[in-house]
mmCIF file of C-alpha atoms in Angstrom:
data_model
loop_
_atom_site.group_PDB
_atom_site.id
_atom_site.type_symbol
_atom_site.label_atom_id
_atom_site.label_comp_id
_atom_site.label_asym_id
_atom_site.label_seq_id
_atom_site.Cartn_x
_atom_site.Cartn_y
_atom_site.Cartn_z
ATOM 1 C CA MET A 1 25.054 16.838 20.581
ATOM 2 C CA THR A 2 25.026 15.087 23.954
ATOM 3 C CA GLY A 3 22.350 13.762 26.263
ATOM 4 C CA ARG A 4 20.125 12.741 23.366
ATOM 5 C CA VAL A 5 18.261 10.192 25.530
ATOM 6 C CA SER A 6 18.709 11.757 28.956
ATOM 7 C CA GLY A 7 16.104 10.618 31.452
ATOM 8 C CA LYS A 8 15.095 7.577 29.428
ATOM 9 C CA ALA A 9 15.333 3.924 30.452
ATOM 10 C CA ALA A 10 16.155 1.165 27.959
ATOM 11 C CA LEU A 11 15.995 -2.620 27.992
ATOM 12 C CA ILE A 12 18.266 -4.294 25.428
ATOM 13 C CA THR A 13 18.164 -8.041 24.830
ATOM 14 C CA GLY A 14 21.100 -10.088 23.585
ATOM 15 C CA ALA A 15 23.399 -7.426 24.971
ATOM 16 C CA ALA A 16 26.401 -9.442 26.149
ATOM 17 C CA GLY A 17 28.246 -8.811 22.890
ATOM 18 C CA GLY A 18 28.108 -7.589 19.328
ATOM 19 C CA LEU A 19 25.407 -5.110 18.400
ATOM 20 C CA GLY A 20 23.718 -5.159 21.812
ATOM 21 C CA GLN A 21 26.930 -4.184 23.531
ATOM 22 C CA ALA A 22 27.460 -1.238 21.169
ATOM 23 C CA MET A 23 23.855 -0.078 21.635
ATOM 24 C CA ALA A 24 24.107 -0.224 25.422
ATOM 25 C CA HIS A 25 27.331 1.793 25.527
ATOM 26 C CA MET A 26 25.903 4.423 23.196
ATOM 27 C CA LEU A 27 22.556 4.846 24.944
ATOM 28 C CA ALA A 28 24.261 5.104 28.345
ATOM 29 C CA ARG A 29 26.772 7.605 26.971
ATOM 30 C CA GLU A 30 23.843 9.706 25.754
ATOM 31 C CA GLY A 31 22.101 9.710 29.133
ATOM 32 C CA ALA A 32 19.806 6.669 29.305
ATOM 33 C CA LYS A 33 19.753 4.039 32.011
ATOM 34 C CA VAL A 34 20.171 0.612 30.423
ATOM 35 C CA ALA A 35 19.060 -2.860 31.457
ATOM 36 C CA VAL A 36 21.223 -5.317 29.534
ATOM 37 C CA THR A 37 19.883 -8.854 29.289
ATOM 38 C CA ASP A 38 21.316 -12.068 27.886
ATOM 39 C CA VAL A 39 21.359 -15.828 28.426
ATOM 40 C CA ASN A 40 25.035 -15.162 29.178
ATOM 41 C CA LEU A 41 24.647 -13.406 32.534
ATOM 42 C CA ALA A 42 28.413 -13.131 33.077
ATOM 43 C CA GLY A 43 28.759 -11.296 29.772
ATOM 44 C CA ALA A 44 25.834 -9.009 30.525
ATOM 45 C CA GLN A 45 27.240 -8.248 33.984
ATOM 46 C CA ALA A 46 30.669 -7.470 32.533
ATOM 47 C CA LEU A 47 29.013 -5.010 30.153
ATOM 48 C CA ALA A 48 27.025 -3.379 32.958
ATOM 49 C CA ASP A 49 30.182 -3.083 35.063
ATOM 50 C CA ALA A 50 32.069 -1.463 32.167
ATOM 51 C CA ILE A 51 29.265 1.052 31.604
ATOM 52 C CA ASN A 52 28.990 1.842 35.316
ATOM 53 C CA ALA A 53 32.729 2.448 35.511
ATOM 54 C CA ASP A 54 32.208 5.449 33.216
ATOM 55 C CA HIS A 55 28.586 6.277 34.079
ATOM 56 C CA PRO A 56 27.861 5.175 37.659
ATOM 57 C CA ASP A 57 24.509 3.551 38.444
ATOM 58 C CA MET A 58 23.334 3.660 34.822
ATOM 59 C CA ALA A 59 23.451 -0.054 33.907
ATOM 60 C CA PHE A 60 21.832 -3.206 35.261
ATOM 61 C CA ALA A 61 22.338 -6.803 34.122
ATOM 62 C CA PHE A 62 19.781 -9.607 34.021
ATOM 63 C CA ALA A 63 19.845 -13.255 32.951
ATOM 64 C CA HIS A 64 17.267 -13.630 30.215
ATOM 65 C CA ASP A 65 16.205 -16.423 27.895
ATOM 66 C CA VAL A 66 14.071 -14.516 25.385
ATOM 67 C CA ALA A 67 12.337 -17.736 24.315
ATOM 68 C CA SER A 68 10.691 -17.935 27.762
ATOM 69 C CA GLU A 69 7.570 -15.830 28.278
ATOM 70 C CA ALA A 70 7.836 -16.231 32.044
ATOM 71 C CA GLN A 71 11.360 -14.798 31.998
ATOM 72 C CA TRP A 72 10.170 -11.859 29.916
ATOM 73 C CA VAL A 73 7.612 -11.015 32.602
ATOM 74 C CA SER A 74 10.100 -11.255 35.468
ATOM 75 C CA VAL A 75 12.927 -9.433 33.673
ATOM 76 C CA ILE A 76 10.711 -6.533 32.608
ATOM 77 C CA GLU A 77 9.369 -6.152 36.130
ATOM 78 C CA ALA A 78 12.867 -6.237 37.647
ATOM 79 C CA ALA A 79 14.370 -3.897 35.055
ATOM 80 C CA THR A 80 11.534 -1.398 35.379
ATOM 81 C CA ALA A 81 11.905 -1.389 39.150
ATOM 82 C CA ALA A 82 15.687 -0.946 38.929
ATOM 83 C CA MET A 83 15.513 1.920 36.437
ATOM 84 C CA GLY A 84 12.345 3.605 37.687
ATOM 85 C CA GLY A 85 10.504 3.058 34.411
ATOM 86 C CA LEU A 86 10.867 1.773 30.863
ATOM 87 C CA SER A 87 10.746 4.001 27.785
ATOM 88 C CA ILE A 88 12.904 2.110 25.255
ATOM 89 C CA LEU A 89 12.734 -1.568 24.293
ATOM 90 C CA VAL A 90 15.356 -2.946 21.919
ATOM 91 C CA ASN A 91 14.536 -6.472 20.762
ATOM 92 C CA ASN A 92 18.052 -7.347 19.658
ATOM 93 C CA ALA A 93 18.521 -11.012 20.615
ATOM 94 C CA GLY A 94 18.635 -13.328 17.632
ATOM 95 C CA VAL A 95 20.274 -16.423 16.193
ATOM 96 C CA GLY A 96 21.173 -17.801 12.813
ATOM 97 C CA GLY A 97 21.335 -21.401 11.755
ATOM 98 C CA PRO A 98 23.172 -23.739 9.432
ATOM 99 C CA LEU A 99 22.931 -23.250 5.689
ATOM 100 C CA SER A 100 19.979 -25.536 5.071
ATOM 101 C CA PHE A 101 18.191 -26.079 1.769
ATOM 102 C CA VAL A 102 14.535 -27.011 1.660
ATOM 103 C CA GLU A 103 14.861 -30.780 1.314
ATOM 104 C CA ASP A 104 17.388 -30.990 4.134
ATOM 105 C CA ASP A 105 15.893 -28.427 6.509
ATOM 106 C CA THR A 106 14.578 -29.508 9.893
ATOM 107 C CA VAL A 107 11.734 -28.632 12.201
ATOM 108 C CA GLU A 108 14.291 -28.149 14.979
ATOM 109 C CA ASN A 109 16.143 -25.481 12.982
ATOM 110 C CA TRP A 110 12.918 -23.603 12.246
ATOM 111 C CA GLN A 111 11.630 -23.925 15.797
ATOM 112 C CA ARG A 112 14.792 -22.512 17.360
ATOM 113 C CA GLN A 113 14.943 -19.533 15.029
ATOM 114 C CA TYR A 114 11.203 -18.898 15.350
ATOM 115 C CA GLU A 115 11.332 -18.915 19.152
ATOM 116 C CA ILE A 116 14.351 -16.636 19.465
ATOM 117 C CA ASN A 117 14.090 -14.395 16.406
ATOM 118 C CA LEU A 118 10.353 -13.829 16.160
ATOM 119 C CA ARG A 119 8.253 -15.095 19.045
ATOM 120 C CA SER A 120 10.534 -13.347 21.540
ATOM 121 C CA VAL A 121 9.728 -10.022 19.857
ATOM 122 C CA MET A 122 6.024 -10.628 20.472
ATOM 123 C CA PHE A 123 6.735 -11.453 24.133
ATOM 124 C CA GLY A 124 8.785 -8.276 24.504
ATOM 125 C CA CYS A 125 6.235 -5.992 22.883
ATOM 126 C CA LYS A 126 3.328 -7.583 24.751
ATOM 127 C CA HIS A 127 4.783 -7.445 28.246
ATOM 128 C CA ALA A 128 6.714 -4.180 27.903
ATOM 129 C CA MET A 129 3.821 -2.210 26.422
ATOM 130 C CA PRO A 130 2.072 -1.288 29.718
ATOM 131 C CA HIS A 131 5.362 0.049 31.081
ATOM 132 C CA LEU A 132 6.200 1.862 27.850
ATOM 133 C CA ARG A 133 2.782 3.507 27.839
ATOM 134 C CA ALA A 134 3.314 4.644 31.422
ATOM 135 C CA SER A 135 6.675 6.197 30.481
ATOM 136 C CA ALA A 136 5.637 7.686 27.115
ATOM 137 C CA PRO A 137 6.916 9.035 24.837
ATOM 138 C CA ALA A 138 8.412 5.610 24.272
ATOM 139 C CA SER A 139 10.072 3.637 21.497
ATOM 140 C CA ILE A 140 10.304 -0.018 20.482
ATOM 141 C CA ILE A 141 13.205 -0.883 18.188
ATOM 142 C CA ASN A 142 13.179 -4.347 16.661
ATOM 143 C CA ILE A 143 16.431 -5.578 15.170
ATOM 144 C CA SER A 144 15.632 -7.500 12.010
ATOM 145 C CA SER A 145 18.094 -7.988 9.143
ATOM 146 C CA ILE A 146 18.558 -7.308 5.469
ATOM 147 C CA ALA A 147 17.721 -11.018 5.279
ATOM 148 C CA GLY A 148 14.182 -10.048 6.281
ATOM 149 C CA LEU A 149 13.872 -7.947 3.118
ATOM 150 C CA ALA A 150 15.975 -9.854 0.590
ATOM 151 C CA ALA A 151 15.989 -13.657 0.447
ATOM 152 C CA ALA A 152 18.988 -15.947 0.059
ATOM 153 C CA PRO A 153 19.115 -19.671 -0.753
ATOM 154 C CA GLY A 154 19.589 -21.972 2.197
ATOM 155 C CA MET A 155 18.375 -19.422 4.735
ATOM 156 C CA GLY A 156 14.655 -20.142 4.769
ATOM 157 C CA ALA A 157 14.131 -20.040 8.529
ATOM 158 C CA TYR A 158 16.272 -16.945 9.010
ATOM 159 C CA ASN A 159 14.685 -15.093 6.070
ATOM 160 C CA ALA A 160 11.178 -15.967 7.262
ATOM 161 C CA THR A 161 11.662 -15.056 10.918
ATOM 162 C CA LYS A 162 13.422 -11.784 10.162
ATOM 163 C CA ALA A 163 10.722 -10.880 7.640
ATOM 164 C CA GLY A 164 8.207 -11.635 10.370
ATOM 165 C CA VAL A 165 9.926 -9.134 12.673
ATOM 166 C CA TRP A 166 9.691 -6.508 9.920
ATOM 167 C CA MET A 167 5.945 -6.949 9.400
ATOM 168 C CA TYR A 168 5.110 -7.414 13.095
ATOM 169 C CA THR A 169 6.853 -4.106 13.757
ATOM 170 C CA LYS A 170 4.401 -2.341 11.455
ATOM 171 C CA THR A 171 1.447 -3.974 13.188
ATOM 172 C CA ILE A 172 2.597 -2.784 16.609
ATOM 173 C CA ALA A 173 3.282 0.709 15.241
ATOM 174 C CA LEU A 174 -0.254 0.999 13.865
ATOM 175 C CA GLU A 175 -1.909 -0.444 16.959
ATOM 176 C CA ALA A 176 -0.071 1.960 19.246
ATOM 177 C CA ALA A 177 -0.782 4.934 16.970
ATOM 178 C CA LYS A 178 -4.505 4.181 16.711
ATOM 179 C CA GLN A 179 -4.739 3.874 20.495
ATOM 180 C CA GLU A 180 -2.814 7.168 20.876
ATOM 181 C CA TRP A 181 -0.348 5.541 23.258
ATOM 182 C CA ASN A 182 2.634 7.637 22.060
ATOM 183 C CA VAL A 183 4.716 4.470 21.675
ATOM 184 C CA ARG A 184 6.565 4.249 18.353
ATOM 185 C CA CYS A 185 7.832 1.017 16.798
ATOM 186 C CA ASN A 186 10.433 0.688 14.034
ATOM 187 C CA SER A 187 12.713 -2.025 12.662
ATOM 188 C CA VAL A 188 16.430 -1.928 11.866
ATOM 189 C CA HIS A 189 17.908 -4.106 9.108
ATOM 190 C CA PRO A 190 21.692 -4.505 9.178
ATOM 191 C CA VAL A 191 23.764 -6.343 6.601
ATOM 192 C CA PHE A 192 27.195 -7.786 7.467
ATOM 193 C CA ILE A 193 28.521 -6.124 10.633
ATOM 194 C CA LYS A 194 31.837 -6.826 12.386
ATOM 195 C CA THR A 195 30.458 -8.973 15.200
ATOM 196 C CA PRO A 196 30.814 -12.657 16.159
ATOM 197 C CA ILE A 197 27.911 -13.486 13.825
ATOM 198 C CA LEU A 198 30.494 -13.374 11.007
ATOM 199 C CA ASP A 199 32.633 -16.103 12.609
ATOM 200 C CA PRO A 200 31.270 -18.857 10.311
ATOM 201 C CA PHE A 201 32.313 -16.806 7.269
ATOM 202 C CA ILE A 202 35.772 -16.323 8.758
ATOM 203 C CA ALA A 203 36.014 -20.069 9.334
ATOM 204 C CA MET A 204 35.089 -20.690 5.696
ATOM 205 C CA ALA A 205 37.949 -18.350 4.722
ATOM 206 C CA GLY A 206 40.393 -20.518 6.638
ATOM 207 C CA GLY A 207 40.386 -18.219 9.655
ATOM 208 C CA ASP A 208 41.506 -15.209 7.621
ATOM 209 C CA GLU A 209 39.305 -12.367 8.893
ATOM 210 C CA ASP A 210 40.425 -9.814 6.306
ATOM 211 C CA LYS A 211 39.796 -12.252 3.481
ATOM 212 C CA ALA A 212 36.316 -13.061 4.810
ATOM 213 C CA HIS A 213 35.413 -9.393 5.183
ATOM 214 C CA GLU A 214 36.681 -8.666 1.668
ATOM 215 C CA ARG A 215 34.500 -11.426 0.226
ATOM 216 C CA LEU A 216 31.413 -10.230 2.088
ATOM 217 C CA ALA A 217 31.998 -6.635 0.997
ATOM 218 C CA ARG A 218 31.953 -7.462 -2.720
ATOM 219 C CA GLY A 219 28.167 -7.260 -2.912
ATOM 220 C CA ILE A 220 27.958 -3.994 -0.967
ATOM 221 C CA PRO A 221 28.143 -0.749 -2.985
ATOM 222 C CA LEU A 222 30.230 0.970 -0.293
ATOM 223 C CA LYS A 223 32.695 -1.949 -0.593
ATOM 224 C CA ARG A 224 33.057 -2.560 3.126
ATOM 225 C CA ILE A 225 31.167 -4.216 5.936
ATOM 226 C CA GLY A 226 29.683 -2.309 8.827
ATOM 227 C CA GLU A 227 30.825 -1.449 12.330
ATOM 228 C CA PRO A 228 28.595 -2.071 15.389
ATOM 229 C CA ASP A 229 28.279 1.685 15.947
ATOM 230 C CA ASP A 230 26.769 2.063 12.469
ATOM 231 C CA VAL A 231 23.757 0.210 13.854
ATOM 232 C CA ALA A 232 23.957 1.745 17.325
ATOM 233 C CA TYR A 233 23.692 5.285 15.932
ATOM 234 C CA CYS A 234 20.462 4.331 14.159
ATOM 235 C CA VAL A 235 19.121 2.839 17.392
ATOM 236 C CA LEU A 236 20.070 6.020 19.247
ATOM 237 C CA TYR A 237 18.101 8.125 16.774
ATOM 238 C CA LEU A 238 15.042 5.901 17.042
ATOM 239 C CA ALA A 239 15.282 5.814 20.839
ATOM 240 C CA SER A 240 15.436 9.592 21.074
ATOM 241 C CA ASP A 241 12.644 12.125 20.685
ATOM 242 C CA GLU A 242 14.375 13.312 17.505
ATOM 243 C CA SER A 243 12.398 10.555 15.769
ATOM 244 C CA LYS A 244 9.059 11.475 17.353
ATOM 245 C CA PHE A 245 7.272 11.419 13.957
ATOM 246 C CA VAL A 246 8.806 8.134 12.814
ATOM 247 C CA THR A 247 6.917 4.877 13.317
ATOM 248 C CA GLY A 248 6.260 1.717 11.326
ATOM 249 C CA SER A 249 9.413 2.271 9.265
ATOM 250 C CA GLU A 250 12.361 0.058 8.387
ATOM 251 C CA PHE A 251 15.932 1.327 8.468
ATOM 252 C CA ARG A 252 18.429 -0.405 6.182
ATOM 253 C CA ILE A 253 21.993 -0.331 7.479
ATOM 254 C CA ASP A 254 23.424 -2.055 4.451
ATOM 255 C CA GLY A 255 25.880 0.147 2.578
ATOM 256 C CA GLY A 256 23.445 0.457 -0.306
ATOM 257 C CA MET A 257 23.080 -3.292 -0.843
ATOM 258 C CA THR A 258 19.296 -3.333 -1.263
ATOM 259 C CA ALA A 259 19.318 -0.222 -3.449
ATOM 260 C CA GLN A 260 20.721 -2.282 -6.327
#
């Protein structure tokens, strides 16, 4: 099947690398225009250039600090103008933090993760909604984490903010449904995926990537960690009209980890 999101326009945050990069390539390959945003403008521009090399005039790059409400307003306006509309929002930008147990945790750690992981999702949904409604049928896809469903010691801020994304997603889904806006909202919950977010685990394994991946895979029933496209394919489904009766749901991309 090809052209699964033809005619649609997507904004993807945190797209300069990792999951965002994979999502952008996949959505563009399946026919959507993509606005890729990141605090790393050079990285976002390199991604847009790579996409446009294969799919001319389909990608646009914007500098974007998702913790800034003012930047959300300006980026959404610019992206909507560049693409001629907005029908897909992927709130992908996020950060982790140091392993920090309750007595040693800091307000600064919580504040940073709250602003980037959770509050930014509210900004995105709030300011994109009028444009999504105008381009309906539309879809909001919030990237949470398995850590938003299953807690781990030393990850209080990350667990809490990613759980907040999960529950906020359901609120937006219900609000949009009750208003009959034809804007769906779902969350995606990956476990360990081969992206730079695993670099700290590789460092703890003495720089041995294979050893780090093997350790992380031990708790996953499929006995491997994920690829970025494993998440991107889920995003593609949720962005497309194939999922027109799916809203307020969470999608676990975890190799069976939370089924145990």
